[in-house]
Coordinates of C-alpha atoms in Angstrom, one line a residue:
M1 CA 45.7 122.2 57.5
T2 CA 44.0 118.8 57.3
G3 CA 45.7 115.6 58.2
A4 CA 45.9 114.8 54.5
E5 CA 47.5 118.1 53.7
Y6 CA 50.0 117.6 56.6
V7 CA 51.1 114.3 55.2
M8 CA 51.5 115.7 51.7
S9 CA 53.4 118.7 52.9
Q10 CA 55.7 116.8 55.2
T11 CA 56.6 114.1 52.6
S12 CA 57.9 116.8 50.4
E13 CA 60.4 117.9 53.1
K14 CA 64.0 116.9 52.2
P15 CA 64.9 114.9 55.3
L16 CA 61.8 112.8 55.1
A17 CA 61.9 112.4 51.3
A18 CA 65.6 111.4 51.5
L19 CA 65.0 108.7 54.2
I20 CA 62.0 107.1 52.4
A21 CA 63.6 107.2 49.0
P22 CA 64.7 103.6 49.1
V23 CA 61.1 102.3 49.6
R24 CA 59.4 104.9 47.3
R25 CA 58.6 102.2 44.7
P26 CA 56.9 99.7 47.0
L27 CA 55.1 102.6 48.7
G28 CA 53.8 103.7 45.3
I29 CA 52.5 100.2 44.7
A30 CA 50.9 100.2 48.1
V31 CA 49.2 103.5 47.3
A32 CA 47.9 102.1 44.0
L33 CA 46.5 99.1 45.8
A34 CA 44.9 101.3 48.4
V35 CA 43.2 103.3 45.7
V36 CA 41.7 100.0 44.3
A37 CA 40.7 99.0 47.8
A38 CA 39.0 102.4 48.4
L39 CA 37.0 102.1 45.1
A40 CA 36.1 98.5 45.9
A41 CA 34.8 99.7 49.3
L42 CA 32.2 101.8 47.4
V43 CA 30.9 98.8 45.4
P44 CA 28.6 97.3 48.2
Y45 CA 27.0 100.7 48.7
L46 CA 26.3 101.1 45.0
A47 CA 25.0 97.5 44.9
I48 CA 22.5 98.3 47.6
V49 CA 21.1 101.2 45.5
E50 CA 20.9 99.0 42.4
I51 CA 19.3 96.1 44.3
A52 CA 16.7 98.5 45.6
R53 CA 16.2 99.8 42.0
A54 CA 15.8 96.2 40.7
M55 CA 13.4 95.2 43.5
L56 CA 11.2 98.3 43.2
A57 CA 10.9 98.0 39.5
D58 CA 7.5 96.9 38.1
P59 CA 7.9 93.9 37.7
A60 CA 10.8 93.3 40.2
D61 CA 13.9 92.0 38.5
E62 CA 15.0 89.4 41.0
A63 CA 17.8 88.1 38.8
L64 CA 19.4 91.5 38.5
A65 CA 19.1 92.0 42.2
W66 CA 21.0 88.7 42.8
R67 CA 23.7 89.8 40.3
W68 CA 24.2 93.0 42.2
A69 CA 24.4 91.0 45.4
W70 CA 27.1 88.9 44.0
I71 CA 28.9 92.1 42.8
A72 CA 28.7 93.5 46.3
A73 CA 30.2 90.3 47.7
G74 CA 32.9 90.5 45.0
G75 CA 33.6 94.1 46.0
L76 CA 34.1 93.1 49.6
A77 CA 36.4 90.3 48.6
V78 CA 38.5 92.5 46.3
R79 CA 38.8 95.1 49.1
L80 CA 39.9 92.5 51.6
I81 CA 42.5 91.0 49.3
V82 CA 43.8 94.2 47.9
L83 CA 43.9 96.0 51.3
F84 CA 45.7 93.0 52.8
A85 CA 48.2 93.1 49.9
A86 CA 48.8 96.9 50.5
T87 CA 49.3 96.3 54.2
V88 CA 51.8 93.6 53.5
V89 CA 53.7 95.7 51.0
T90 CA 53.8 98.7 53.4
H91 CA 54.9 96.7 56.4
L92 CA 57.6 94.9 54.3
A93 CA 58.7 98.3 53.1
D94 CA 58.7 99.5 56.7
A95 CA 60.8 96.6 57.9
A96 CA 63.3 97.1 55.0
L97 CA 63.5 100.8 55.7
A98 CA 64.1 100.2 59.4
G99 CA 66.8 97.7 58.7
S100 CA 68.4 99.9 56.1
L101 CA 68.4 103.0 58.3
R102 CA 69.8 101.1 61.3
S103 CA 72.5 99.7 59.1
R104 CA 73.3 103.1 57.7
I105 CA 73.4 104.6 61.2
M106 CA 75.8 101.9 62.5
A107 CA 78.0 102.2 59.4
H108 CA 78.0 106.0 59.7
L109 CA 79.0 105.8 63.4
A110 CA 82.1 103.8 62.3
V111 CA 83.4 106.8 60.3
L112 CA 82.5 109.7 62.7
P113 CA 85.3 111.4 64.6
L114 CA 86.0 109.8 68.0
G115 CA 85.4 113.2 69.6
W116 CA 81.7 113.0 68.7
F117 CA 81.3 110.1 71.1
G118 CA 80.9 112.1 74.2
R119 CA 78.5 112.1 77.0
N120 CA 75.3 112.4 74.9
A121 CA 76.3 110.2 72.0
A122 CA 74.9 107.0 73.5
G123 CA 71.5 108.6 74.1
Q124 CA 71.4 110.2 70.6
V125 CA 72.3 106.9 68.9
K126 CA 69.7 105.0 70.9
K127 CA 67.0 107.5 70.1
A128 CA 67.9 107.7 66.4
A129 CA 68.5 103.9 65.8
Q130 CA 65.6 102.7 67.9
D131 CA 63.0 105.3 68.9
D132 CA 63.2 107.5 65.8
V133 CA 63.3 104.7 63.3
A134 CA 60.3 103.1 65.1
A135 CA 58.5 106.4 64.9
L136 CA 58.6 106.2 61.1
H137 CA 56.5 103.1 61.2
H138 CA 53.2 104.9 61.2
L139 CA 54.1 107.1 58.2
V140 CA 55.4 104.2 56.1
A141 CA 53.1 101.4 57.1
H142 CA 49.8 103.3 57.5
A143 CA 49.7 107.0 56.7
L144 CA 50.0 106.8 52.9
V145 CA 47.4 104.0 52.7
D146 CA 45.1 106.0 54.9
L147 CA 45.7 109.1 52.8
A148 CA 44.7 107.2 49.6
G149 CA 41.4 106.2 51.2
A150 CA 40.8 109.7 52.6
V151 CA 41.1 111.2 49.1
V152 CA 39.7 108.5 46.8
I153 CA 36.5 107.7 48.7
P154 CA 35.2 111.3 49.0
V155 CA 36.2 112.1 45.4
A156 CA 34.7 109.0 43.9
T157 CA 31.5 109.5 45.9
L158 CA 31.1 113.1 44.8
A159 CA 31.8 112.1 41.2
Y160 CA 29.1 109.5 41.3
L161 CA 26.6 111.9 42.9
L162 CA 27.4 114.5 40.3
I163 CA 26.4 112.1 37.6
V164 CA 23.2 111.2 39.4
D165 CA 22.2 114.8 40.5
W166 CA 24.5 117.6 41.1
R167 CA 22.2 119.0 43.8
L168 CA 22.6 115.8 45.8
A169 CA 26.4 116.1 45.4
V170 CA 26.3 119.6 46.8
A171 CA 24.2 118.4 49.8
A172 CA 26.7 115.6 50.5
L173 CA 29.6 118.0 50.1
I174 CA 28.4 120.5 52.8
P175 CA 29.4 118.3 55.9
L176 CA 32.8 117.6 54.3
I177 CA 33.5 121.3 53.7
A178 CA 32.4 122.1 57.2
T179 CA 34.7 119.4 58.6
L180 CA 37.7 120.6 56.6
I181 CA 37.1 124.2 57.8
C182 CA 37.1 123.1 61.4
Y183 CA 40.3 121.2 60.8
V184 CA 42.0 124.2 59.2
R185 CA 41.0 126.3 62.2
A186 CA 42.2 123.6 64.6
M187 CA 45.5 123.2 62.8
G188 CA 46.1 126.9 62.3
G189 CA 48.4 127.2 65.3
S190 CA 49.0 123.6 66.0
M191 CA 52.7 123.5 65.2
E192 CA 53.4 126.4 67.5
L193 CA 51.3 124.7 70.2
Y194 CA 53.2 121.4 69.7
D195 CA 56.5 123.2 70.0
E196 CA 55.4 124.9 73.2
Y197 CA 54.2 121.5 74.4
D198 CA 57.6 119.9 73.7
R199 CA 59.3 122.9 75.5
S200 CA 57.1 122.7 78.5
L201 CA 57.4 118.9 78.8
G202 CA 61.1 119.2 78.4
E203 CA 61.3 121.7 81.2
I204 CA 59.4 119.3 83.5
N205 CA 61.6 116.4 82.6
A206 CA 64.7 118.5 83.3
A207 CA 63.3 119.7 86.6
T208 CA 62.4 116.1 87.5
V209 CA 65.9 114.7 86.7
E210 CA 67.6 117.6 88.6
Y211 CA 65.4 117.2 91.6
A212 CA 65.6 113.4 91.8
G213 CA 69.3 113.2 91.0
G214 CA 70.2 115.8 93.6
I215 CA 67.7 115.0 96.3
A216 CA 70.4 113.6 98.6
V217 CA 72.5 116.8 98.3
V218 CA 69.5 119.0 98.6
K219 CA 68.3 117.3 101.8
A220 CA 71.8 117.3 103.3
F221 CA 72.9 120.9 102.5
G222 CA 69.9 122.7 101.0
E223 CA 66.2 123.3 101.4
P224 CA 64.1 120.5 100.1
G225 CA 61.0 122.7 100.1
R226 CA 62.7 125.2 97.8
A227 CA 63.9 122.6 95.3
H228 CA 60.5 121.0 95.3
G229 CA 59.0 124.4 94.8
Q230 CA 61.0 124.9 91.6
F231 CA 59.6 121.5 90.3
E232 CA 56.1 122.6 91.3
Q233 CA 56.5 125.9 89.3
S234 CA 57.5 123.9 86.2
C235 CA 54.4 121.7 86.6
A236 CA 52.2 124.7 87.2
R237 CA 53.3 126.4 84.0
F238 CA 52.7 123.1 82.1
R239 CA 49.3 122.7 83.6
E240 CA 48.3 126.3 82.7
F241 CA 49.5 125.9 79.1
F242 CA 48.0 122.4 78.6
A243 CA 44.6 123.5 80.1
G244 CA 44.4 126.4 77.6
W245 CA 45.4 124.2 74.7
M246 CA 42.9 121.5 75.7
A247 CA 40.1 124.1 76.0
Q248 CA 40.9 125.3 72.5
A249 CA 41.1 121.7 71.3
A250 CA 37.8 120.8 73.0
Q251 CA 36.0 123.6 71.1
T252 CA 37.4 122.7 67.7
G253 CA 37.0 118.9 68.4
T254 CA 33.4 119.4 69.4
A255 CA 32.7 121.4 66.2
V256 CA 34.3 118.6 64.1
E257 CA 32.3 115.9 65.8
V258 CA 29.1 117.8 65.3
V259 CA 29.4 118.8 61.7
S260 CA 30.8 115.4 60.7
A261 CA 28.3 113.3 62.7
P262 CA 26.2 110.9 60.5
P263 CA 22.8 112.3 61.9
V264 CA 23.8 115.7 60.6
G265 CA 24.6 114.5 57.1
L266 CA 21.5 112.2 57.1
T267 CA 19.2 115.1 58.1
L268 CA 20.7 117.4 55.4
L269 CA 20.5 114.7 52.7
A270 CA 17.0 113.7 53.7
I271 CA 15.6 117.2 53.6
T272 CA 17.3 117.9 50.3
G273 CA 16.1 114.5 48.9
A274 CA 12.5 115.2 50.0
V275 CA 12.6 118.5 48.2
L276 CA 14.1 117.0 45.1
V277 CA 11.6 114.1 45.0
R278 CA 8.7 116.6 45.0
S279 CA 10.3 118.1 41.9
G280 CA 10.6 114.8 40.1
T281 CA 14.0 113.3 41.3
S282 CA 13.9 109.5 41.6
P283 CA 13.7 108.2 45.2
I284 CA 16.3 105.7 44.3
D285 CA 18.8 108.5 43.4
V286 CA 18.1 110.1 46.8
L287 CA 18.8 106.7 48.4
A288 CA 22.1 106.6 46.6
A289 CA 23.0 110.0 48.1
I290 CA 22.0 109.0 51.6
V291 CA 23.9 105.7 51.5
L292 CA 27.1 107.1 50.0
G293 CA 27.0 110.5 51.6
L294 CA 26.9 109.2 55.1
G295 CA 30.4 107.9 54.8
I296 CA 32.0 110.8 53.0
C297 CA 33.5 112.4 56.2
A298 CA 34.7 109.2 57.9
P299 CA 38.0 108.8 56.0
V300 CA 39.1 112.3 56.8
L301 CA 38.3 111.9 60.5
A302 CA 40.3 108.7 60.5
L303 CA 43.3 110.5 59.0
G304 CA 43.0 113.3 61.5
T305 CA 43.4 111.0 64.4
G306 CA 46.9 110.2 63.3
F307 CA 48.2 113.7 63.2
T308 CA 50.3 113.3 66.3
Q309 CA 52.0 110.2 65.0
L310 CA 52.7 111.9 61.7
R311 CA 54.3 114.9 63.4
E312 CA 56.4 112.6 65.5
A313 CA 57.5 110.7 62.3
E314 CA 58.5 114.0 60.7
Q315 CA 60.5 115.1 63.7
A316 CA 62.1 111.6 63.9
A317 CA 63.1 111.8 60.2
R318 CA 64.8 115.1 60.9
R319 CA 66.8 113.7 63.8
V320 CA 67.9 110.6 61.8
H321 CA 68.8 112.7 58.8
A322 CA 70.8 115.0 61.1
L323 CA 72.7 112.1 62.5
L324 CA 73.4 110.7 59.1
S325 CA 74.5 114.1 57.9
L326 CA 77.3 114.5 60.5
P327 CA 80.6 114.8 58.6
A328 CA 82.7 111.7 58.6
V329 CA 86.5 111.6 59.3
K330 CA 88.2 112.1 56.0
E331 CA 90.3 109.2 55.0
P332 CA 93.5 110.0 53.0
A333 CA 93.4 109.2 49.3
H334 CA 97.0 108.1 49.5
P335 CA 97.8 107.0 53.0
R336 CA 101.4 107.4 54.3
T337 CA 103.3 105.3 56.8
P338 CA 104.7 107.1 59.8
D339 CA 108.5 106.9 60.3
G340 CA 108.8 106.3 64.0
N341 CA 106.5 107.1 66.9
A342 CA 107.3 110.7 67.8
V343 CA 104.3 112.9 68.1
T344 CA 104.6 116.6 67.2
F345 CA 102.3 119.5 67.7
D346 CA 103.1 122.4 65.3
G347 CA 101.1 125.6 66.0
V348 CA 98.0 123.6 67.0
T349 CA 94.8 125.6 67.8
F350 CA 91.5 123.8 68.3
R351 CA 88.0 125.2 69.0
Y352 CA 84.8 123.4 69.7
D353 CA 81.7 124.6 67.9
A354 CA 79.9 127.1 70.1
D355 CA 76.8 124.8 70.1
D356 CA 78.7 121.6 70.5
D357 CA 77.8 119.7 73.7
R358 CA 80.0 116.8 72.9
L359 CA 83.2 117.9 74.6
G360 CA 84.5 114.5 75.5
D361 CA 85.1 113.9 79.2
N362 CA 85.7 117.6 79.9
P363 CA 82.6 119.5 79.0
V364 CA 83.8 122.7 80.6
V365 CA 86.9 123.1 78.4
A366 CA 85.4 125.6 76.0
A367 CA 83.8 127.6 78.7
D368 CA 86.7 127.8 81.1
V369 CA 89.7 128.6 78.9
G370 CA 91.4 131.9 78.8
T371 CA 92.4 132.4 82.4
A372 CA 96.1 133.1 82.0
A373 CA 96.4 134.7 78.6
G374 CA 93.0 136.4 78.5
P375 CA 89.8 135.1 77.0
P376 CA 90.4 134.2 73.3
M377 CA 87.8 135.8 71.0
P378 CA 85.2 133.6 69.3
A379 CA 86.1 132.7 65.7
V380 CA 84.4 131.5 62.6
V381 CA 85.4 127.9 61.7
G382 CA 84.1 126.1 58.7
G383 CA 81.4 128.7 58.1
C384 CA 79.9 128.5 61.6
T385 CA 80.6 130.4 64.8
A386 CA 83.0 128.5 67.0
G387 CA 83.8 128.9 70.7
P388 CA 87.0 130.2 72.2
A389 CA 90.1 128.2 71.6
A390 CA 90.3 125.1 73.9
V391 CA 94.0 124.9 73.1
A392 CA 96.0 127.6 71.2
D393 CA 99.3 127.7 69.4
I394 CA 100.6 124.5 70.9
R395 CA 104.2 123.6 69.9
L396 CA 105.4 120.4 71.5
E397 CA 107.3 117.2 70.6
L398 CA 106.7 113.9 72.4
T399 CA 109.6 111.6 71.9
P400 CA 109.6 107.8 72.1
G401 CA 110.7 106.2 75.3
T402 CA 109.4 109.2 77.4
I403 CA 106.4 109.9 79.6
T404 CA 104.9 113.4 79.1
A405 CA 102.4 114.5 81.8
L406 CA 99.8 117.2 81.1
V407 CA 98.7 119.2 84.1
G408 CA 96.6 122.2 84.8
V409 CA 93.4 123.4 86.4
S410 CA 90.0 122.3 85.1
G411 CA 89.4 123.8 81.7
S412 CA 93.1 124.4 81.0
G413 CA 93.0 122.3 77.8
K414 CA 94.9 119.1 78.9
S415 CA 92.1 116.7 78.0
T416 CA 91.5 118.4 74.7
L417 CA 95.2 118.3 73.9
A418 CA 95.5 114.6 74.8
R419 CA 92.5 113.8 72.6
L420 CA 94.1 115.4 69.6
V421 CA 96.8 112.6 69.7
P422 CA 94.4 109.7 68.8
R423 CA 92.6 112.1 66.4
F424 CA 89.4 112.5 68.4
Y425 CA 89.3 115.9 66.6
D426 CA 91.3 117.7 63.9
P427 CA 92.7 121.1 64.8
Q428 CA 91.5 124.1 62.9
E429 CA 95.1 125.5 62.8
G430 CA 98.4 123.7 62.8
T431 CA 99.1 120.0 62.5
V432 CA 99.5 117.0 64.8
A433 CA 101.9 114.5 63.3
L434 CA 103.0 111.0 64.1
G435 CA 106.4 109.9 62.8
G436 CA 106.5 113.0 60.6
V437 CA 103.1 112.3 59.0
P438 CA 100.1 114.6 59.8
L439 CA 97.4 112.4 61.3
P440 CA 94.9 113.0 58.5
G441 CA 97.4 111.4 56.1
I442 CA 97.5 108.1 58.0
A443 CA 94.8 105.4 57.4
A444 CA 92.5 105.0 60.4
D445 CA 93.3 101.3 60.9
D446 CA 97.0 102.0 60.8
L447 CA 96.6 105.0 63.2
Y448 CA 94.9 102.9 65.9
R449 CA 97.4 100.1 65.6
R450 CA 99.9 102.7 66.6
I451 CA 98.0 104.8 69.2
G452 CA 96.1 103.4 72.2
F453 CA 94.3 105.2 75.0
V454 CA 92.9 104.6 78.4
F455 CA 90.5 107.1 79.8
Q456 CA 88.9 107.4 83.3
E457 CA 85.5 106.0 82.1
D458 CA 86.6 103.5 79.4
H459 CA 83.7 101.6 78.0
L460 CA 83.6 97.8 78.4
L461 CA 81.5 95.6 76.2
T462 CA 78.7 93.2 77.3
A463 CA 80.9 90.3 76.3
S464 CA 83.4 87.9 77.9
I465 CA 86.4 89.2 79.8
R466 CA 88.5 87.6 77.2
D467 CA 86.9 89.5 74.3
N468 CA 87.1 92.8 76.3
I469 CA 90.8 92.5 76.9
A470 CA 91.6 91.1 73.5
L471 CA 89.6 93.8 71.6
G472 CA 92.8 95.2 70.0
R473 CA 94.3 91.7 69.4
P474 CA 91.6 89.2 68.7
G475 CA 94.1 86.5 68.0
A476 CA 95.8 86.7 71.4
T477 CA 96.3 83.5 73.4
D478 CA 94.8 83.1 76.9
E479 CA 98.4 83.2 78.3
E480 CA 99.0 86.6 76.7
I481 CA 95.6 87.9 77.9
L482 CA 96.3 86.7 81.5
A483 CA 99.8 88.2 81.4
A484 CA 98.3 91.6 80.5
A485 CA 95.7 91.1 83.2
A486 CA 98.4 90.3 85.7
A487 CA 100.3 93.5 84.8
A488 CA 97.1 95.4 85.3
Q489 CA 96.5 93.8 88.7
I490 CA 93.2 92.2 87.6
A491 CA 94.3 88.6 86.9
D492 CA 93.5 87.2 90.4
R493 CA 90.0 88.7 90.2
I494 CA 89.4 87.0 86.9
R495 CA 90.7 83.7 88.2
A496 CA 88.2 84.0 91.1
E497 CA 85.3 83.8 88.7
P498 CA 84.0 80.2 88.0
A499 CA 83.9 81.0 84.3
G500 CA 87.3 82.7 84.3
L501 CA 88.0 84.6 81.0
D502 CA 84.6 83.3 79.7
A503 CA 82.6 85.3 82.3
V504 CA 80.4 87.9 80.6
L505 CA 80.8 91.4 82.0
G506 CA 77.5 93.0 83.1
K507 CA 75.8 89.6 83.2
E508 CA 77.8 86.9 84.9
V509 CA 80.2 89.2 86.7
Q510 CA 79.9 92.8 88.0
F511 CA 83.2 94.7 88.3
S512 CA 83.7 97.8 90.4
G513 CA 84.9 101.0 88.8
G514 CA 88.5 100.3 89.7
E515 CA 88.3 96.7 88.4
R516 CA 86.7 97.9 85.1
Q517 CA 89.5 100.4 84.6
R518 CA 92.1 97.7 85.2
V519 CA 90.4 95.6 82.5
A520 CA 90.8 98.6 80.2
I521 CA 94.4 98.9 81.2
A522 CA 95.0 95.2 80.4
R523 CA 93.4 95.8 77.0
A524 CA 95.8 98.6 76.3
L525 CA 98.8 96.6 77.6
L526 CA 97.8 93.7 75.3
A527 CA 97.3 95.9 72.3
D528 CA 100.9 97.0 72.8
T529 CA 100.6 100.2 70.8
P530 CA 103.8 102.3 70.4
V531 CA 101.9 105.5 71.5
L532 CA 99.7 105.5 74.6
V533 CA 97.4 108.2 76.0
L534 CA 96.4 107.8 79.7
D535 CA 93.8 109.9 81.4
E536 CA 94.6 109.2 85.1
A537 CA 94.5 105.5 84.4
T538 CA 94.7 104.7 88.2
A539 CA 91.9 107.1 89.2
F540 CA 89.6 104.2 90.4
A541 CA 92.4 102.0 91.7
D542 CA 92.7 101.4 95.4
P543 CA 95.9 102.6 97.1
D544 CA 97.2 99.0 97.4
S545 CA 97.1 98.3 93.7
E546 CA 97.9 101.9 92.5
A547 CA 101.7 101.5 92.9
A548 CA 101.6 98.1 91.2
I549 CA 99.7 99.6 88.2
Q550 CA 102.1 102.5 88.1
A551 CA 104.9 100.1 87.9
A552 CA 103.2 98.2 85.1
L553 CA 102.7 101.4 83.2
S554 CA 106.3 102.3 83.7
T555 CA 107.3 99.0 82.1
L556 CA 104.9 99.6 79.3
A557 CA 106.4 103.1 78.6
R558 CA 109.8 101.7 77.7
G559 CA 110.5 102.6 74.1
R560 CA 107.0 104.1 73.7
T561 CA 105.6 107.6 73.5
V562 CA 103.3 108.0 76.5
V563 CA 101.0 111.0 77.3
V564 CA 99.5 111.1 80.8
I565 CA 96.7 113.5 81.9
A566 CA 97.4 114.0 85.6
H567 CA 94.7 114.9 88.1
R568 CA 96.9 114.0 91.1
L569 CA 100.3 115.4 90.9
H570 CA 102.0 112.8 93.1
T571 CA 101.5 110.2 90.3
I572 CA 103.6 112.0 87.8
T573 CA 106.6 113.3 89.8
H574 CA 108.9 110.9 87.9
A575 CA 107.6 111.9 84.4
D576 CA 110.3 112.7 81.9
R577 CA 108.5 116.0 81.2
I578 CA 105.6 117.8 82.8
V579 CA 103.7 120.2 80.5
V580 CA 101.7 122.8 82.4
L581 CA 98.6 124.3 80.7
A582 CA 96.6 127.4 81.5
G583 CA 94.0 129.0 79.3
G584 CA 94.7 126.5 76.6
R585 CA 98.3 127.4 76.3
I586 CA 101.6 125.9 77.5
V587 CA 102.9 128.1 80.3
E588 CA 105.6 125.9 81.7
Q589 CA 107.3 122.6 81.0
G590 CA 110.2 120.6 82.5
R591 CA 110.9 118.0 85.2
H592 CA 109.2 118.0 88.6
A593 CA 112.1 119.3 90.6
D594 CA 113.0 122.1 88.1
L595 CA 109.4 123.3 88.0
L596 CA 109.1 123.4 91.7
A597 CA 112.3 125.4 91.9
A598 CA 110.9 127.9 89.3
G599 CA 108.1 128.8 91.6
G600 CA 105.5 129.3 88.8
H601 CA 102.2 127.7 87.9
Y602 CA 103.3 124.2 88.7
A603 CA 104.6 125.2 92.1
Q604 CA 101.3 126.7 93.0
L605 CA 99.5 123.6 91.9
W606 CA 101.8 121.4 93.9
A607 CA 101.2 123.6 97.0
A608 CA 97.5 123.1 96.5
C609 CA 97.9 119.4 96.3
E610 CA 100.0 119.3 99.5
A611 CA 97.3 121.3 101.3
A612 CA 94.7 118.8 100.1
P613 CA 96.5 115.5 99.5
H614 CA 93.3 113.5 99.0
E615 CA 91.7 115.9 96.6
E616 CA 92.0 115.8 92.8
V617 CA 92.7 119.6 92.6
M618 CA 93.4 119.3 88.9
A619 CA 90.0 117.8 88.0

């Protein structure tokens, strides 16, 4: 496959065609301009032939020669102007497409389920919105214009030579055919080789990250030589593959350089011309073949050098298209208003897709469930295979004015269950309702005015402390913001900053993990939602401030529906209800004292906590 054929085949693919559709018209104009520029590029060469014909005439026609000289200059000027215009059009189209795609990506992110924004979301968004959109630049700004030149110049040259003498056209065509044959052989297994290259390079990257990230642990507890040996093995496999690929590429590359080299074409055309001149062909016609034939392979070679960039653009288009194709959260056609703040789970079962790596803050949920009730069988959800149930047949009611704590070992389903409350996901079976209305029937803006959440690793914006705390209430006064900060035990730290609430997080002030979490708690306090989900909100708090934060949260819980994910059992002993999860199912529920007396799962967890009081045995 030649570079030109690659571009033509890839632009017919649905993802790429869908992405460049908004700029198809300007790209068409640019291609038309590029065709004119390619034809204008041939004018000076034709002028050289005609100048020679005029000067060698008997008598010499000097006036005609000057006219052709001016025509040559005009051809160069037209090429310069038209090619500049084509370049401007393609780059403007590229800028418009990049801006449009980034806007579409940002707009689409706003309607994706919150559950999608897990550990890998930031990297995926950055790659799609920045790297992948930038990778389309070569295709839009350069490739199609290059393609026009690569096709038009050889075709126009051969058409002219066919008119002059078909035998000269055949002689000029031989190097081009040989070049294309070499390209076809070179490209025959290129896609498989590129896939293997990506796989091998990815293996090295993974080994590098694993070795570098765990070097301290490896040195302290393991064998550095063995860890380094695994990295060396990955590098050795890559070297072996890459050496073989480059050996093959060197052979085909050398063949292309040889058959397309100007001396080869010049020799072939000169020999053919000499033979034809002896049989009566005009030497001027032979000159035309030599002048035009020497440049017939150059455009194809120029296009071939961009193969890697074109492949990257095609892959980037697929990734961007995949991101834009993610299903959005369905908004109700006729939103309903909840009657109260009670949250009910009615026969709720939820499964992650088997290939879903975005499992929120608990990526082992789908892998670890099924300990108490046996491993649930995989199911087919929405036409695709889904993993085992993360939570299964949950029936639970969370009443206003109470605190419900979810406890269980890692993978028991407590994080998944809590994330169903603010509609991070929609269950495949059963319903989660707020105030008697299933969550899909509530408008998103209304839902998040009613449900707030604080997780262990809440994200803070690179913005002022004021804007971070007032994110849910942009119109809040400084007094209200500081009151919320005081309740979250972060007000004194804010006042210690010279800029106070105006200090920009991440730039003018660096907060510790515990301080960042207290800012997130202040944000939730200020938002004052009637339903609140807390994932160990005091996880990063120091012992001195943990009790004060717990008191603030207790004040916040009055009259509200609060769900707490507990990793340290001593923090939830006063909860109104403790729900114990195992294998994605509710196995016990009740108050602390009653559950201890029952001697079941909770009692075993409590015994483990007592044996290791400083460990988060639930995590």
